[in-house]
Coordinates of C-alpha atoms and ligand atoms in Angstrom, one line a residue:
M1 CA 17.9 12.6 -16.3
D2 CA 16.9 15.6 -14.3
C3 CA 13.2 15.1 -14.6
L4 CA 10.9 15.2 -11.6
F5 CA 8.5 12.6 -13.0
C6 CA 11.3 10.3 -14.1
K7 CA 12.6 10.5 -10.6
I8 CA 9.1 9.5 -9.3
C9 CA 9.1 6.6 -11.8
A10 CA 12.5 5.5 -10.5
K11 CA 11.3 5.9 -6.9
T12 CA 14.1 8.3 -6.0
I13 CA 11.3 10.8 -5.1
D14 CA 8.3 9.6 -3.1
S15 CA 4.8 9.8 -4.3
D16 CA 1.4 8.2 -3.6
I17 CA 1.4 5.7 -6.4
V18 CA -2.0 4.3 -7.1
Y19 CA -1.2 2.1 -10.2
E20 CA 1.9 1.0 -12.1
D21 CA 2.8 -1.5 -14.8
E22 CA 5.8 -1.9 -17.1
K23 CA 5.0 1.2 -19.2
V24 CA 2.7 3.4 -17.1
I25 CA 2.5 5.0 -13.7
A26 CA -0.3 6.8 -11.9
F27 CA 0.1 8.8 -8.7
L28 CA -1.7 11.5 -6.7
D29 CA -1.0 15.1 -7.7
I30 CA 0.7 16.8 -4.8
N31 CA -1.6 19.8 -5.2
P32 CA -4.9 18.4 -6.1
V33 CA -7.7 20.4 -7.7
N34 CA -9.9 18.1 -5.7
P35 CA -8.9 15.2 -3.5
G36 CA -8.1 12.1 -5.6
H37 CA -6.6 14.1 -8.5
V38 CA -4.4 11.6 -10.2
L39 CA -1.6 12.1 -12.8
V40 CA -1.1 9.3 -15.4
L41 CA 2.1 9.1 -17.4
P42 CA 4.3 6.9 -19.5
K43 CA 7.5 5.8 -17.8
I44 CA 9.4 6.7 -20.9
H45 CA 10.6 10.3 -20.9
V46 CA 8.8 12.4 -23.6
E47 CA 7.9 16.0 -23.1
H48 CA 4.7 16.4 -25.1
L49 CA 1.9 14.3 -26.3
V50 CA 3.0 14.5 -29.9
D51 CA 6.4 13.1 -28.9
L52 CA 4.7 9.9 -27.7
S53 CA 4.5 7.1 -30.3
D54 CA 1.0 5.8 -31.3
E55 CA 2.1 2.5 -29.7
D56 CA 2.9 4.1 -26.4
I57 CA -0.2 6.3 -26.2
L58 CA -2.6 3.3 -26.0
P59 CA -1.3 1.9 -22.7
V60 CA -1.4 5.4 -21.1
M61 CA -5.0 6.0 -22.2
K62 CA -6.1 2.6 -20.9
V63 CA -4.8 3.6 -17.5
V64 CA -6.5 7.0 -17.7
K65 CA -9.8 5.1 -18.3
K66 CA -9.0 2.6 -15.5
I67 CA -8.3 5.5 -13.0
M68 CA -11.5 7.3 -14.2
K69 CA -13.5 4.1 -13.4
A70 CA -12.0 3.8 -10.0
L71 CA -12.7 7.4 -9.2
M72 CA -16.3 7.2 -10.5
S73 CA -16.9 4.2 -8.2
Q74 CA -16.4 6.5 -5.2
S75 CA -19.6 7.8 -3.7
D76 CA -18.5 11.4 -3.6
V77 CA -17.4 11.6 -7.2
E78 CA -19.9 12.8 -9.8
G79 CA -17.8 13.7 -12.8
I80 CA -14.2 13.6 -14.1
N81 CA -12.1 16.1 -16.1
I82 CA -9.2 14.7 -18.2
L83 CA -6.7 17.4 -18.7
Q84 CA -3.4 17.4 -20.6
N85 CA -1.2 20.5 -20.9
N86 CA 1.5 20.8 -23.6
Y87 CA 4.2 23.5 -23.6
S88 CA 4.4 26.3 -21.1
A89 CA 2.1 28.5 -23.1
A90 CA -0.6 26.0 -22.3
G91 CA 0.3 25.7 -18.6
Q92 CA 2.6 22.7 -18.7
V93 CA 5.0 23.0 -15.8
V94 CA 6.5 19.5 -15.7
P95 CA 8.1 18.6 -19.0
H96 CA 7.2 14.9 -19.0
V97 CA 3.9 14.2 -20.7
H98 CA 1.1 13.5 -18.2
F99 CA -2.7 13.3 -18.0
H100 CA -4.6 14.9 -15.1
V101 CA -7.6 12.8 -14.0
I102 CA -9.6 15.1 -11.8
P103 CA -12.6 14.0 -9.8
R104 CA -15.5 16.5 -9.8
K105 CA -18.6 17.1 -7.8
Q106 CA -21.6 19.3 -8.5
G107 CA -21.0 22.8 -7.1
D108 CA -17.3 22.1 -6.2
G109 CA -16.7 25.7 -7.4
H110 CA -14.3 25.0 -10.3
R111 CA -15.2 26.6 -13.6
H112 CA -14.2 25.9 -17.2
W113 CA -12.6 28.7 -19.2
P114 CA -15.1 30.8 -21.1
G115 CA -15.9 30.2 -24.8
T116 CA -15.6 33.0 -27.4
A117 CA -17.3 33.6 -30.7
Y118 CA -16.0 33.4 -34.3
Q119 CA -16.3 36.4 -36.6
E120 CA -18.2 35.7 -39.9
G121 CA -16.2 33.3 -42.1
E122 CA -13.4 32.8 -39.5
S123 CA -14.4 29.3 -38.5
A124 CA -14.2 28.0 -42.1
I125 CA -10.7 29.5 -42.5
M126 CA -9.6 27.9 -39.3
A127 CA -11.1 24.5 -40.2
E128 CA -9.2 24.7 -43.6
R129 CA -5.9 25.6 -41.9
I130 CA -6.2 22.6 -39.6
K131 CA -7.3 20.2 -42.3
S132 CA -4.5 21.2 -44.6
A133 CA -1.9 20.6 -41.8
L134 CA -3.2 17.0 -41.1
Ligands
LIG1 P1 1.3 20.5 -15.5 O1 1.0 22.0 -15.2 O2 0.3 19.9 -16.4 O3 2.7 20.3 -15.9 O4 1.1 19.8 -14.1 C1 2.1 19.4 -13.2 C2 1.4 18.9 -12.0 O5 2.4 18.2 -11.3 C3 0.8 19.9 -11.1 O6 -0.6 19.7 -10.9 C4 1.6 19.7 -9.8 O7 0.8 19.9 -8.6 C5 2.1 18.3 -9.9 N1 3.3 18.0 -9.1 C6 4.4 18.7 -9.0 N2 5.3 18.1 -8.2 C7 4.7 16.9 -7.9 C8 5.2 15.8 -7.0 N3 6.4 15.8 -6.5 N4 4.3 14.8 -6.9 C9 3.1 14.8 -7.4 N5 2.6 15.8 -8.2 C10 3.4 16.8 -8.4
LIG2 ZN1 10.8 12.5 -17.4

């Protein structure tokens, strides 16, 4: 399988692994937003979060929480962002589902994307569209 993260799971490409078990691996992002930025992923190759079975999501999320707790125990970490990109339109570069666990600090200079406003009646239509697709 020509997948970068599958190769990291198989140890044919080196990475700084911080946790691994039968189903899940966690390693340092090679270009961290902040030092300690960890990627958490299932060892099974699936591209997007929707492709992951409910059964396989749980162990991944447990490791996301475990990594978050480890990062929060560091004296220089004051907050955490959990980020998960799906499809290139949303910024996904590596097509193997992964969660970014990003340590944050007051005043570290990173910003969230800006919010926008709904037009009158637009939010109700949007909520209905989502509910009818569930
Ligand atoms: P995404 O945009 O959500 O697909 O994020 C992919 C992430 O993988 C980026 O933050 C990259 O810095 C990271 N990355 C790419 N190659 C490697 C690598 N060899 N080891 C660790 N992280 C990597
Ligand atoms: Zn893969």
